[in-house]
Short mmCIF file of C-alpha atoms in Angstrom, two decimals:
data_model
loop_
_atom_site.label_atom_id
_atom_site.label_comp_id
_atom_site.label_asym_id
_atom_site.label_seq_id
_atom_site.Cartn_x
_atom_site.Cartn_y
_atom_site.Cartn_z
CA UNK A 1 0.06 0.34 0.29
CA UNK A 2 3.04 2.01 0.95
CA UNK A 3 4.29 1.75 -2.65
CA UNK A 4 0.95 3.03 -4.22
CA UNK A 5 0.38 5.88 -2.44
CA UNK A 6 3.32 7.04 -2.75
CA UNK A 7 3.02 6.50 -6.61
CA UNK A 8 -0.40 8.53 -6.26
CA UNK A 9 1.55 11.51 -4.48
CA UNK A 10 4.11 11.38 -7.25
CA UNK A 11 1.35 11.44 -9.78
CA UNK A 12 0.35 14.68 -7.87
CA UNK A 13 3.06 16.21 -7.25
CA UNK A 14 4.17 16.10 -11.25
CA UNK A 15 1.02 16.90 -12.56
CA UNK A 16 -0.16 19.70 -10.60
CA UNK A 17 2.52 20.57 -7.94
CA UNK A 18 5.85 20.42 -9.20
CA UNK A 19 5.76 24.70 -10.20
CA UNK A 20 5.88 25.13 -6.43
CA UNK A 21 9.01 23.18 -5.95
CA UNK A 22 11.59 24.64 -8.57
CA UNK A 23 15.11 24.71 -6.92
CA UNK A 24 14.53 28.18 -6.61
CA UNK A 25 12.01 28.70 -4.67
CA UNK A 26 13.88 26.79 -2.00
CA UNK A 27 17.23 28.58 -2.70
CA UNK A 28 16.82 32.44 -3.52
CA UNK A 29 14.55 35.09 -2.13
CA UNK A 30 13.61 35.76 -5.94
CA UNK A 31 9.46 35.70 -6.09
CA UNK A 32 8.34 32.95 -7.95
CA UNK A 33 5.13 33.50 -9.98
CA UNK A 34 1.83 31.50 -9.59
CA UNK A 35 0.89 29.87 -13.19
CA UNK A 36 -1.76 31.66 -14.87
CA UNK A 37 -4.00 28.45 -15.23
CA UNK A 38 -3.75 28.46 -11.03
CA UNK A 39 -4.15 32.05 -10.72
CA UNK A 40 -7.75 31.73 -12.98
CA UNK A 41 -8.72 29.38 -9.70
CA UNK A 42 -8.11 32.50 -7.51
CA UNK A 43 -10.62 34.43 -9.93
CA UNK A 44 -13.74 31.88 -9.38
CA UNK A 45 -12.84 31.03 -6.06
CA UNK A 46 -14.63 33.44 -3.64
CA UNK A 47 -13.10 32.15 -0.47
CA UNK A 48 -10.11 32.84 -2.01
CA UNK A 49 -9.87 36.70 -2.20
CA UNK A 50 -8.60 37.02 -5.69
CA UNK A 51 -5.37 36.30 -8.09
CA UNK A 52 -2.92 38.94 -5.74
CA UNK A 53 -4.15 37.43 -2.49
CA UNK A 54 -2.95 33.64 -3.87
CA UNK A 55 0.14 34.79 -5.02
CA UNK A 56 0.40 36.40 -2.15
CA UNK A 57 0.12 33.32 0.28
CA UNK A 58 2.42 31.67 -2.17
CA UNK A 59 4.99 34.07 -1.29
CA UNK A 60 4.64 33.63 2.14
CA UNK A 61 4.44 30.00 2.03
CA UNK A 62 7.72 29.80 0.37
CA UNK A 63 9.38 32.69 2.79
CA UNK A 64 8.37 29.86 5.89
CA UNK A 65 10.11 26.64 4.40
CA UNK A 66 12.89 28.49 4.30
CA UNK A 67 12.57 28.75 8.10
CA UNK A 68 14.33 26.12 10.27
CA UNK A 69 11.83 23.69 11.67
CA UNK A 70 10.22 22.99 14.13
CA UNK A 71 7.72 26.33 13.98
CA UNK A 72 7.22 28.12 17.65
CA UNK A 73 3.77 28.42 18.31
CA UNK A 74 2.08 30.94 16.00
CA UNK A 75 -0.87 31.20 18.86
CA UNK A 76 0.33 34.73 19.85
CA UNK A 77 0.98 35.82 16.67
CA UNK A 78 -0.07 39.69 15.96
CA UNK A 79 0.22 41.03 12.48
CA UNK A 80 3.10 44.21 12.44
CA UNK A 81 0.38 46.65 11.59
CA UNK A 82 -1.81 45.44 14.51
CA UNK A 83 1.07 45.15 17.16
CA UNK A 84 2.00 48.61 15.98
CA UNK A 85 -1.84 49.83 17.09
CA UNK A 86 -1.89 47.96 19.69
CA UNK A 87 1.61 50.23 21.50
CA UNK A 88 0.03 53.18 19.75
CA UNK A 89 -3.56 53.32 20.88
CA UNK A 90 -5.09 55.51 23.57
CA UNK A 91 -7.14 54.49 26.49
CA UNK A 92 -10.19 54.17 25.03
CA UNK A 93 -9.23 51.68 22.77
CA UNK A 94 -8.67 49.21 25.88
CA UNK A 95 -11.95 50.15 27.47
CA UNK A 96 -13.38 49.24 24.51
CA UNK A 97 -12.10 45.82 24.63
CA UNK A 98 -12.82 45.30 28.11
CA UNK A 99 -16.71 46.33 27.45
CA UNK A 100 -16.58 44.30 24.48
CA UNK A 101 -16.70 40.88 26.70
CA UNK A 102 -19.91 42.07 28.89
CA UNK A 103 -22.58 40.50 28.18
CA UNK A 104 -25.61 43.51 28.65
CA UNK A 105 -28.95 42.63 29.35
CA UNK A 106 -31.27 45.25 28.55
CA UNK A 107 -34.59 44.91 30.17
CA UNK A 108 -37.33 44.36 28.35
CA UNK A 109 -40.64 46.30 30.71
CA UNK A 110 -38.21 49.66 30.05
CA UNK A 111 -38.13 49.07 26.50
CA UNK A 112 -39.99 51.35 24.78
CA UNK A 113 -40.81 49.90 21.24
CA UNK A 114 -43.78 51.92 20.34
#
């Protein structure tokens, strides 16, 4: 079974993923362009959010596979733009975040729905 599964993976790689694993992707910092027939999928499937998102996600993946493994936990990873905002935001934003977790129930007797 292992040999057959390996053959299936090899065929999958050769037929559809070989463009994503050229030697230059792993060795150099050069950007590899996603082929047009793959980018077309990015235009057709709404959850991919377009060709540019697909290209950007692929570039991020290429950068991540160059990093030494195993990766540390990404649970507390904050994108740079949000980390900057967290440093410069004022107290009102912090207060709003604290209030977001509070559940407020409005008594029905006091609602004027007329």
